[in-house]
Amino acid sequence: MLHDLIYCPEDFIANMEHIRLKKGACVIEASTAPEHVYAVLSGMASTTYVNGEGQSVIASFFIPGDYIGEINLICRQKFLFSSYALSDMELLKIPADAFVVRLKADFRLVESVIQSQNNRINFLESYSLVNQTYSLYERMLIFLNCYLANPYMSQICTKDFITYFINTDIRSLNRVLKTMREEGLIAVKNSRVEILDYAKLQEQLQKRHIDYQVAHFYENLVDDFRI
């Protein structure tokens, strides 16, 4: 569920640096130790890794209200994977030492760290549930219902994004998109997917008896992306 902007008291963040990143920019680099914690003010980032089949798999998402790097800092661990901006972003850059000092003295900041981590756990549980349960066509139906209906997400949903989000390859995705185009559900323009018939899309889900799971997926994921 979308939480308000993470708890950052004004006296703490008054002199913190605000940074802006372009889509595709590296937020954190694999194998480096955290020197800063980032608070996401706007935009979206993801952490991905390449599995044994050469596919990019999402390890985590970061949205407005989330911290990036706080768990690695607290656990004194280097980052296993790199994270990149999925859209233009604005971040608050908090020095690691300052963050730890404040964390020890302010339980509300501890609560906000727990909330941020819990949001990511909820995402990964729902993400795994859908990708392990449904066919590729059904995963695409769920994705379209839950994400492209949201104006913010539709801005960044290219075919490349969809391939690793629903855990497939570009050839398989193109076959599914071709079927959906022939059914009059979608159009594809400049590698972006556009819904043509949202009601028919929902009918397809109901015919497959997966509306309950979609509601669960929607509750845990889509609400996180409301801006």
Coordinates of N, CA and C in Angstrom, one line a residue:
M1 N 0.8 -1.2 0.0 CA 0.0 0.0 0.0 C 0.9 1.2 0.0
L2 N 0.4 2.2 -0.7 CA 1.2 3.5 -0.8 C 1.3 4.2 0.6
H3 N 2.4 4.4 1.1 CA 2.6 5.2 2.3 C 3.0 6.6 1.9
D4 N 2.8 7.5 2.8 CA 3.2 8.9 2.6 C 4.7 8.9 2.4
L5 N 5.2 10.1 2.0 CA 6.7 10.2 1.9 C 7.3 9.7 3.1
I6 N 8.4 8.9 3.0 CA 9.0 8.3 4.1 C 9.3 9.4 5.2
Y7 N 9.3 8.9 6.4 CA 9.6 9.8 7.6 C 11.0 10.4 7.5
C8 N 11.1 11.6 7.2 CA 12.4 12.3 7.2 C 12.2 13.7 7.9
P9 N 12.4 13.8 9.2 CA 12.2 15.1 9.8 C 12.9 16.2 9.2
E10 N 12.3 17.4 9.2 CA 12.9 18.5 8.5 C 14.2 18.9 9.0
D11 N 14.5 18.8 10.3 CA 15.8 19.2 10.9 C 16.8 18.2 10.4
F12 N 16.4 17.0 10.0 CA 17.4 16.0 9.6 C 17.8 16.2 8.1
I13 N 16.8 16.5 7.3 CA 17.0 16.5 5.9 C 17.3 17.9 5.3
A14 N 17.3 18.9 6.2 CA 17.4 20.3 5.8 C 18.6 20.5 4.8
N15 N 19.7 19.9 5.2 CA 20.9 20.1 4.4 C 21.3 18.9 3.5
M16 N 20.4 18.0 3.4 CA 20.7 16.9 2.5 C 20.6 17.2 1.0
E17 N 21.3 16.5 0.2 CA 21.4 16.8 -1.2 C 20.2 16.2 -1.9
H18 N 19.6 17.0 -2.8 CA 18.6 16.4 -3.7 C 19.2 16.2 -5.0
I19 N 19.1 15.0 -5.6 CA 19.7 14.7 -6.9 C 18.6 14.2 -7.8
R20 N 18.8 14.4 -9.1 CA 17.9 14.0 -10.2 C 18.6 13.1 -11.1
L21 N 18.0 12.0 -11.4 CA 18.6 11.0 -12.3 C 17.7 10.8 -13.5
K22 N 18.3 10.5 -14.7 CA 17.6 10.2 -15.9 C 17.3 8.7 -16.0
K23 N 16.3 8.4 -16.7 CA 15.9 7.0 -16.9 C 17.1 6.2 -17.4
G24 N 17.4 5.1 -16.8 CA 18.5 4.3 -17.2 C 19.8 4.5 -16.4
A25 N 19.8 5.6 -15.6 CA 20.9 5.9 -14.8 C 21.1 4.8 -13.6
C26 N 22.4 4.6 -13.3 CA 22.7 3.7 -12.2 C 22.4 4.4 -10.8
V27 N 21.6 3.8 -10.0 CA 21.4 4.3 -8.7 C 22.4 3.8 -7.7
I28 N 22.5 2.5 -7.6 CA 23.6 1.8 -6.8 C 24.3 0.8 -7.7
E29 N 25.5 0.6 -7.4 CA 26.4 -0.3 -8.2 C 26.7 -1.6 -7.4
A30 N 26.6 -2.7 -8.1 CA 26.9 -4.0 -7.5 C 28.3 -4.0 -6.9
S31 N 28.5 -4.7 -5.8 CA 29.8 -5.0 -5.2 C 30.4 -3.8 -4.5
T32 N 29.6 -2.7 -4.3 CA 30.1 -1.5 -3.6 C 29.4 -1.5 -2.2
A33 N 30.1 -0.9 -1.3 CA 29.5 -0.7 0.1 C 28.7 0.6 0.1
P34 N 27.6 0.6 0.8 CA 26.7 1.8 0.9 C 27.4 2.9 1.6
E35 N 27.5 4.0 0.8 CA 28.0 5.3 1.4 C 26.9 6.2 1.7
H36 N 25.8 6.0 1.0 CA 24.6 6.8 1.2 C 23.3 6.0 1.2
V37 N 22.3 6.5 1.8 CA 20.9 6.0 1.7 C 20.1 7.0 0.9
Y38 N 19.3 6.4 0.0 CA 18.6 7.3 -0.9 C 17.1 7.2 -0.5
A39 N 16.4 8.3 -0.5 CA 15.0 8.3 -0.3 C 14.4 8.7 -1.6
V40 N 13.5 7.9 -2.1 CA 12.8 8.1 -3.4 C 11.7 9.1 -3.3
L41 N 11.9 10.3 -3.9 CA 10.9 11.3 -3.9 C 9.9 11.2 -5.1
S42 N 10.5 10.9 -6.2 CA 9.6 10.7 -7.4 C 10.3 9.7 -8.3
G43 N 9.5 9.0 -9.2 CA 10.1 8.1 -10.1 C 10.2 6.7 -9.6
M44 N 10.9 5.8 -10.2 CA 10.9 4.4 -9.9 C 12.2 3.8 -10.3
A45 N 12.7 2.8 -9.5 CA 13.9 2.1 -9.9 C 13.7 0.6 -9.6
S46 N 14.6 -0.2 -10.2 CA 14.5 -1.6 -9.9 C 15.9 -2.2 -9.8
T47 N 16.0 -3.3 -9.0 CA 17.2 -4.1 -8.9 C 16.9 -5.4 -9.7
T48 N 17.7 -5.8 -10.6 CA 17.6 -7.0 -11.4 C 18.8 -7.8 -11.4
Y49 N 18.7 -9.1 -11.7 CA 19.9 -9.9 -11.9 C 19.6 -10.9 -13.1
V50 N 20.6 -11.5 -13.6 CA 20.5 -12.4 -14.8 C 20.5 -13.8 -14.2
N51 N 19.5 -14.6 -14.5 CA 19.4 -16.0 -14.1 C 20.2 -16.9 -15.0
G52 N 20.2 -18.2 -14.7 CA 21.0 -19.2 -15.4 C 20.5 -19.3 -16.9
E53 N 19.3 -18.9 -17.2 CA 18.8 -18.9 -18.6 C 19.1 -17.6 -19.3
G54 N 19.8 -16.7 -18.7 CA 20.1 -15.5 -19.4 C 19.0 -14.4 -19.3
Q55 N 18.0 -14.7 -18.5 CA 16.8 -13.7 -18.3 C 17.1 -12.8 -17.2
S56 N 16.6 -11.5 -17.4 CA 16.7 -10.6 -16.3 C 15.5 -10.8 -15.4
V57 N 15.8 -10.9 -14.1 CA 14.8 -11.2 -13.1 C 14.8 -10.0 -12.1
I58 N 13.6 -9.6 -11.7 CA 13.5 -8.5 -10.8 C 13.7 -9.0 -9.4
A59 N 14.7 -8.3 -8.7 CA 14.9 -8.6 -7.3 C 14.2 -7.7 -6.3
S60 N 14.0 -6.4 -6.8 CA 13.3 -5.5 -6.0 C 12.9 -4.3 -6.8
F61 N 11.8 -3.6 -6.3 CA 11.3 -2.3 -6.9 C 11.4 -1.2 -5.9
F62 N 11.7 0.0 -6.3 CA 11.7 1.1 -5.4 C 10.8 2.2 -6.0
I63 N 9.9 2.7 -5.2 CA 8.9 3.7 -5.6 C 8.9 4.9 -4.6
P64 N 8.2 5.9 -4.9 CA 8.2 7.1 -4.0 C 7.7 6.6 -2.6
G65 N 8.5 7.0 -1.6 CA 8.3 6.6 -0.2 C 9.2 5.5 0.2
D66 N 10.0 5.0 -0.7 CA 11.0 3.9 -0.3 C 12.4 4.5 -0.1
Y67 N 13.1 3.7 0.7 CA 14.6 3.9 0.8 C 15.3 3.0 -0.1
I68 N 16.5 3.4 -0.5 CA 17.3 2.5 -1.3 C 18.7 2.4 -0.5
G69 N 19.1 1.2 -0.2 CA 20.4 1.0 0.4 C 20.4 0.9 2.0
E70 N 19.2 1.1 2.6 CA 19.2 1.1 4.0 C 19.5 -0.2 4.7
I71 N 19.0 -1.3 4.1 CA 19.2 -2.6 4.7 C 20.7 -3.0 4.6
N72 N 21.3 -2.8 3.4 CA 22.7 -3.1 3.2 C 23.5 -2.3 4.2
L73 N 23.2 -1.1 4.5 CA 23.9 -0.3 5.4 C 23.8 -0.8 6.8
I74 N 22.6 -1.1 7.2 CA 22.3 -1.6 8.6 C 23.0 -3.0 8.8
C75 N 23.0 -3.8 7.8 CA 23.6 -5.2 7.9 C 25.1 -5.2 7.5
R76 N 25.6 -4.0 7.1 CA 27.0 -3.9 6.7 C 27.4 -4.8 5.6
Q77 N 26.6 -4.8 4.6 CA 26.8 -5.7 3.4 C 27.0 -4.9 2.1
K78 N 27.8 -5.4 1.3 CA 27.9 -4.7 -0.1 C 26.6 -5.1 -0.9
F79 N 26.4 -4.3 -1.9 CA 25.2 -4.5 -2.7 C 25.5 -5.7 -3.6
L80 N 24.6 -6.7 -3.7 CA 24.8 -7.9 -4.5 C 24.6 -7.5 -6.0
F81 N 23.6 -6.6 -6.3 CA 23.2 -6.3 -7.6 C 23.1 -4.8 -7.8
S82 N 23.2 -4.3 -9.0 CA 23.0 -2.9 -9.3 C 21.5 -2.6 -9.4
S83 N 21.2 -1.3 -9.2 CA 19.9 -0.8 -9.4 C 19.9 0.3 -10.3
Y84 N 18.8 0.4 -11.2 CA 18.8 1.4 -12.2 C 17.4 2.1 -12.2
A85 N 17.4 3.4 -12.6 CA 16.2 4.1 -12.7 C 15.3 3.6 -13.9
L86 N 14.1 3.3 -13.6 CA 13.2 2.9 -14.7 C 12.5 4.1 -15.3
S87 N 12.6 5.3 -14.7 CA 12.1 6.6 -15.2 C 13.0 7.7 -14.6
D88 N 12.7 8.9 -15.0 CA 13.4 10.0 -14.4 C 13.1 10.0 -12.9
M89 N 14.1 10.3 -12.1 CA 13.9 10.2 -10.6 C 14.4 11.4 -9.9
E90 N 13.8 11.7 -8.8 CA 14.3 12.6 -7.8 C 14.6 11.9 -6.5
L91 N 15.8 12.0 -5.9 CA 16.1 11.3 -4.7 C 16.7 12.2 -3.7
L92 N 16.6 11.9 -2.4 CA 17.2 12.5 -1.4 C 18.4 11.7 -1.0
K93 N 19.6 12.3 -1.0 CA 20.9 11.6 -0.7 C 21.3 11.8 0.7
I94 N 21.3 10.8 1.5 CA 21.6 10.9 2.9 C 22.9 10.2 3.3
P95 N 23.9 10.8 3.8 CA 25.1 10.2 4.1 C 24.9 9.0 5.1
A96 N 25.6 7.9 4.9 CA 25.4 6.7 5.7 C 25.6 6.9 7.2
D97 N 26.6 7.6 7.6 CA 26.9 7.9 9.0 C 25.7 8.7 9.6
A98 N 25.2 9.7 8.9 CA 24.2 10.5 9.5 C 22.9 9.7 9.6
F99 N 22.6 8.8 8.7 CA 21.4 8.0 8.7 C 21.5 7.0 9.9
V100 N 22.6 6.4 10.2 CA 22.7 5.5 11.3 C 22.6 6.2 12.6
V101 N 23.2 7.3 12.7 CA 23.1 8.1 14.0 C 21.6 8.4 14.3
R102 N 20.9 8.9 13.3 CA 19.5 9.3 13.4 C 18.7 8.0 13.7
L103 N 19.0 6.9 13.0 CA 18.2 5.7 13.2 C 18.3 5.2 14.7
K104 N 19.4 5.4 15.3 CA 19.6 4.9 16.7 C 18.8 5.8 17.7
A105 N 18.5 7.1 17.3 CA 17.9 8.0 18.2 C 16.4 8.2 17.9
D106 N 15.9 7.7 16.8 CA 14.6 8.1 16.3 C 13.8 6.8 15.9
F107 N 12.9 6.3 16.8 CA 12.2 5.1 16.5 C 11.3 5.3 15.3
R108 N 10.7 6.5 15.0 CA 9.9 6.6 13.9 C 10.6 6.4 12.6
L109 N 11.9 6.7 12.6 CA 12.7 6.4 11.4 C 12.9 4.9 11.2
V110 N 13.0 4.2 12.4 CA 13.1 2.7 12.3 C 11.8 2.1 11.8
E111 N 10.7 2.7 12.2 CA 9.4 2.2 11.7 C 9.3 2.4 10.2
S112 N 9.8 3.5 9.7 CA 9.7 3.8 8.2 C 10.6 2.9 7.4
V113 N 11.7 2.5 8.0 CA 12.6 1.5 7.3 C 11.9 0.2 7.2
I114 N 11.3 -0.2 8.3 CA 10.5 -1.5 8.3 C 9.4 -1.5 7.3
Q115 N 8.7 -0.3 7.2 CA 7.6 -0.2 6.3 C 8.1 -0.3 4.9
S116 N 9.2 0.3 4.6 CA 9.8 0.3 3.2 C 10.2 -1.1 2.8
Q117 N 10.8 -1.8 3.8 CA 11.2 -3.2 3.5 C 10.0 -4.1 3.4
N118 N 9.0 -3.9 4.2 CA 7.8 -4.7 4.1 C 7.1 -4.6 2.8
N119 N 7.0 -3.3 2.2 CA 6.5 -3.1 0.9 C 7.2 -3.9 -0.2
R120 N 8.5 -4.0 -0.1 CA 9.2 -4.7 -1.1 C 9.0 -6.2 -1.0
I121 N 8.9 -6.7 0.3 CA 8.6 -8.1 0.5 C 7.2 -8.5 -0.1
N122 N 6.2 -7.6 0.2 CA 4.9 -7.9 -0.4 C 4.9 -7.9 -1.9
F123 N 5.7 -7.0 -2.5 CA 5.8 -7.1 -3.9 C 6.4 -8.4 -4.4
L124 N 7.5 -8.8 -3.8 CA 8.2 -10.0 -4.3 C 7.3 -11.2 -4.1
E125 N 6.5 -11.3 -3.0 CA 5.6 -12.4 -2.8 C 4.6 -12.5 -3.9
S126 N 4.0 -11.3 -4.2 CA 2.9 -11.3 -5.2 C 3.5 -11.6 -6.6
Y127 N 4.7 -11.0 -6.9 CA 5.4 -11.2 -8.1 C 5.6 -12.7 -8.4
S128 N 6.2 -13.4 -7.3 CA 6.5 -14.8 -7.5 C 5.2 -15.6 -7.7
L129 N 4.1 -15.3 -6.9 CA 2.9 -16.0 -7.0 C 2.3 -16.0 -8.4
V130 N 2.3 -14.8 -9.1 CA 1.8 -14.7 -10.4 C 2.6 -15.4 -11.4
N131 N 3.9 -15.2 -11.4 CA 4.8 -15.8 -12.4 C 5.0 -17.3 -12.3
Q132 N 4.7 -17.8 -11.1 CA 4.8 -19.3 -10.9 C 3.5 -20.0 -11.2
T133 N 2.4 -19.3 -11.2 CA 1.1 -19.9 -11.2 C 0.4 -19.9 -12.6
Y134 N 0.7 -18.8 -13.4 CA -0.1 -18.6 -14.6 C 0.7 -18.7 -15.9
S135 N 0.0 -19.0 -17.0 CA 0.6 -19.1 -18.3 C 1.1 -17.7 -18.7
L136 N 1.9 -17.6 -19.7 CA 2.4 -16.3 -20.2 C 1.2 -15.4 -20.6
Y137 N 0.3 -16.0 -21.3 CA -0.9 -15.2 -21.8 C -1.6 -14.6 -20.6
E138 N -1.8 -15.4 -19.5 CA -2.5 -15.0 -18.3 C -1.7 -14.0 -17.6
R139 N -0.4 -14.1 -17.5 CA 0.4 -13.2 -16.8 C 0.3 -11.8 -17.5
M140 N 0.3 -11.8 -18.9 CA 0.1 -10.6 -19.6 C -1.2 -9.9 -19.3
L141 N -2.3 -10.7 -19.3 CA -3.6 -10.2 -18.9 C -3.6 -9.5 -17.6
I142 N -3.0 -10.2 -16.6 CA -2.9 -9.6 -15.2 C -2.0 -8.3 -15.3
F143 N -0.9 -8.4 -16.0 CA -0.1 -7.2 -16.1 C -0.8 -6.0 -16.7
L144 N -1.5 -6.2 -17.7 CA -2.2 -5.1 -18.4 C -3.3 -4.6 -17.5
N145 N -4.1 -5.4 -16.8 CA -5.1 -4.9 -15.9 C -4.5 -4.1 -14.8
C146 N -3.5 -4.6 -14.2 CA -2.9 -4.0 -13.0 C -2.0 -2.8 -13.2
Y147 N -1.4 -2.8 -14.4 CA -0.4 -1.7 -14.6 C -0.7 -0.7 -15.6
L148 N -1.0 -1.1 -16.8 CA -1.2 -0.1 -17.9 C -2.5 0.7 -17.6
A149 N -3.3 0.2 -16.7 CA -4.5 1.1 -16.4 C -4.0 2.3 -15.6
N150 N -2.8 2.2 -15.0 CA -2.3 3.3 -14.2 C -1.4 4.2 -15.1
P151 N -1.8 5.5 -15.2 CA -1.1 6.4 -16.2 C 0.4 6.5 -15.9
Y152 N 0.8 6.4 -14.7 CA 2.2 6.6 -14.4 C 3.0 5.4 -14.9
M153 N 2.5 4.2 -14.7 CA 3.1 3.0 -15.2 C 3.2 2.9 -16.7
S154 N 2.1 3.4 -17.3 CA 2.0 3.3 -18.8 C 3.1 4.1 -19.5
Q155 N 3.7 5.0 -18.8 CA 4.8 5.9 -19.3 C 6.1 5.1 -19.5
I156 N 6.3 4.0 -18.7 CA 7.6 3.3 -18.7 C 7.5 1.9 -19.2
C157 N 6.2 1.5 -19.6 CA 6.1 0.1 -19.9 C 6.4 -0.2 -21.4
T158 N 7.7 -0.4 -21.6 CA 8.1 -0.8 -23.0 C 8.1 -2.3 -23.0
K159 N 8.3 -2.9 -24.2 CA 8.4 -4.3 -24.3 C 9.5 -4.9 -23.5
D160 N 10.6 -4.2 -23.5 CA 11.8 -4.6 -22.7 C 11.4 -4.7 -21.2
F161 N 10.7 -3.7 -20.7 CA 10.3 -3.7 -19.3 C 9.4 -4.9 -19.0
I162 N 8.4 -5.1 -19.9 CA 7.5 -6.2 -19.7 C 8.2 -7.6 -19.7
T163 N 9.2 -7.8 -20.6 CA 9.8 -9.1 -20.7 C 10.4 -9.6 -19.3
Y164 N 11.1 -8.7 -18.6 CA 11.6 -9.1 -17.3 C 10.6 -9.0 -16.2
F165 N 9.6 -8.2 -16.4 CA 8.6 -8.1 -15.3 C 7.7 -9.4 -15.3
I166 N 7.3 -9.9 -16.4 CA 6.5 -11.1 -16.4 C 7.4 -12.4 -16.7
N167 N 8.7 -12.2 -16.6 CA 9.6 -13.3 -16.7 C 9.5 -14.1 -18.0
T168 N 9.8 -13.4 -19.1 CA 9.8 -14.1 -20.4 C 10.9 -13.6 -21.3
D169 N 10.9 -14.0 -22.5 CA 11.8 -13.4 -23.5 C 11.1 -12.7 -24.6
I170 N 11.8 -11.9 -25.4 CA 11.1 -11.0 -26.3 C 10.3 -11.8 -27.4
R171 N 10.8 -12.9 -27.8 CA 10.1 -13.7 -28.9 C 8.8 -14.2 -28.3
S172 N 8.8 -14.8 -27.1 CA 7.6 -15.3 -26.5 C 6.6 -14.1 -26.3
L173 N 7.1 -13.0 -25.8 CA 6.2 -11.8 -25.6 C 5.6 -11.4 -26.9
N174 N 6.4 -11.3 -28.0 CA 5.8 -10.9 -29.2 C 4.7 -11.8 -29.7
R175 N 4.8 -13.1 -29.5 CA 3.8 -14.0 -29.9 C 2.5 -13.7 -29.1
V176 N 2.6 -13.5 -27.8 CA 1.4 -13.1 -27.0 C 0.8 -11.8 -27.4
L177 N 1.7 -10.8 -27.7 CA 1.2 -9.5 -28.1 C 0.5 -9.6 -29.4
K178 N 1.0 -10.5 -30.3 CA 0.3 -10.7 -31.6 C -1.1 -11.2 -31.4
T179 N -1.2 -12.2 -30.6 CA -2.5 -12.8 -30.3 C -3.5 -11.7 -29.7
M180 N -3.0 -10.9 -28.8 CA -3.8 -9.9 -28.2 C -4.2 -8.8 -29.2
R181 N -3.3 -8.5 -30.1 CA -3.7 -7.5 -31.1 C -4.8 -8.1 -32.0
E182 N -4.7 -9.4 -32.4 CA -5.7 -10.0 -33.2 C -7.0 -10.1 -32.5
E183 N -7.0 -10.1 -31.2 CA -8.2 -10.2 -30.4 C -8.8 -8.8 -30.2
G184 N -8.1 -7.8 -30.6 CA -8.6 -6.4 -30.5 C -8.4 -5.8 -29.1
L185 N -7.5 -6.5 -28.3 CA -7.3 -6.0 -26.9 C -6.3 -4.9 -26.8
I186 N -5.3 -4.9 -27.6 CA -4.2 -3.9 -27.5 C -3.7 -3.4 -28.8
A187 N -2.9 -2.4 -28.7 CA -2.1 -1.9 -29.9 C -0.7 -1.8 -29.4
V188 N 0.3 -1.9 -30.3 CA 1.7 -1.7 -29.9 C 2.3 -0.6 -30.8
K189 N 2.7 0.5 -30.2 CA 3.3 1.6 -30.9 C 4.6 2.0 -30.3
N190 N 5.6 1.9 -31.2 CA 7.0 2.2 -30.7 C 7.4 1.4 -29.5
S191 N 7.1 0.1 -29.5 CA 7.4 -0.8 -28.5 C 6.7 -0.6 -27.2
R192 N 5.7 0.3 -27.2 CA 4.8 0.5 -26.0 C 3.5 -0.1 -26.3
V193 N 2.9 -0.7 -25.2 CA 1.6 -1.4 -25.3 C 0.5 -0.4 -24.8
E194 N -0.5 -0.4 -25.7 CA -1.7 0.5 -25.3 C -3.0 -0.4 -25.3
I195 N -3.7 -0.2 -24.3 CA -5.0 -1.0 -24.2 C -6.1 -0.4 -25.0
L196 N -6.7 -1.2 -25.9 CA -7.8 -0.7 -26.7 C -9.2 -1.0 -26.2
D197 N -9.3 -2.1 -25.5 CA -10.6 -2.5 -24.9 C -10.4 -3.0 -23.5
Y198 N -10.5 -2.1 -22.6 CA -10.3 -2.5 -21.2 C -11.3 -3.5 -20.6
A199 N -12.6 -3.3 -21.0 CA -13.7 -4.1 -20.6 C -13.5 -5.5 -21.1
K200 N -13.1 -5.7 -22.3 CA -12.9 -7.0 -22.9 C -11.7 -7.7 -22.2
L201 N -10.7 -6.9 -21.8 CA -9.5 -7.4 -21.1 C -10.0 -8.0 -19.8
Q202 N -10.9 -7.3 -19.1 CA -11.4 -7.8 -17.8 C -12.2 -9.1 -18.0
E203 N -13.0 -9.1 -19.1 CA -13.8 -10.3 -19.4 C -12.9 -11.5 -19.6
Q204 N -11.8 -11.3 -20.3 CA -10.8 -12.5 -20.5 C -10.3 -13.0 -19.1
L205 N -10.1 -12.1 -18.2 CA -9.7 -12.6 -16.9 C -10.8 -13.4 -16.2
Q206 N -12.0 -12.9 -16.3 CA -13.1 -13.5 -15.6 C -13.4 -14.9 -16.2
K207 N -13.2 -15.0 -17.5 CA -13.4 -16.3 -18.2 C -12.4 -17.3 -17.6
R208 N -11.3 -16.9 -17.3 CA -10.2 -17.8 -16.8 C -10.2 -18.0 -15.3
H209 N -11.2 -17.3 -14.6 CA -11.4 -17.5 -13.2 C -10.2 -17.1 -12.4
I210 N -9.6 -16.0 -12.7 CA -8.5 -15.6 -12.0 C -8.7 -14.2 -11.4
D211 N -10.0 -13.8 -11.3 CA -10.2 -12.4 -10.8 C -9.9 -12.3 -9.3
Y212 N -10.0 -13.3 -8.5 CA -9.6 -13.2 -7.1 C -8.1 -13.0 -6.9
Q213 N -7.3 -13.7 -7.7 CA -5.9 -13.6 -7.6 C -5.5 -12.2 -8.1
V214 N -6.2 -11.7 -9.1 CA -5.9 -10.4 -9.7 C -6.1 -9.3 -8.6
A215 N -7.2 -9.5 -7.9 CA -7.5 -8.5 -6.8 C -6.4 -8.5 -5.7
H216 N -5.9 -9.7 -5.4 CA -4.8 -9.9 -4.5 C -3.6 -9.2 -5.0
F217 N -3.3 -9.4 -6.3 CA -2.1 -8.8 -6.9 C -2.3 -7.3 -7.0
Y218 N -3.5 -6.9 -7.3 CA -3.7 -5.4 -7.4 C -3.5 -4.8 -6.1
E219 N -4.0 -5.4 -5.0 CA -3.9 -4.8 -3.7 C -2.5 -4.6 -3.3
N220 N -1.7 -5.6 -3.5 CA -0.3 -5.6 -3.1 C 0.6 -4.8 -3.9
L221 N 0.3 -4.6 -5.2 CA 1.2 -4.0 -6.1 C 0.7 -2.7 -6.7
V222 N -0.4 -2.6 -7.3 CA -0.8 -1.4 -8.0 C -1.0 -0.2 -7.1
D223 N -1.5 -0.5 -5.9 CA -1.6 0.6 -5.0 C -0.3 1.3 -4.7
D224 N 0.8 0.5 -4.8 CA 2.1 1.1 -4.5 C 2.5 2.1 -5.6
F225 N 1.8 2.1 -6.7 CA 2.2 3.0 -7.8 C 1.3 4.2 -8.0
R226 N 0.4 4.4 -7.1 CA -0.5 5.5 -7.2 C 0.3 6.8 -6.8
I227 N 0.4 7.7 -7.6 CA 1.2 9.0 -7.3 C 0.2 10.1 -7.0

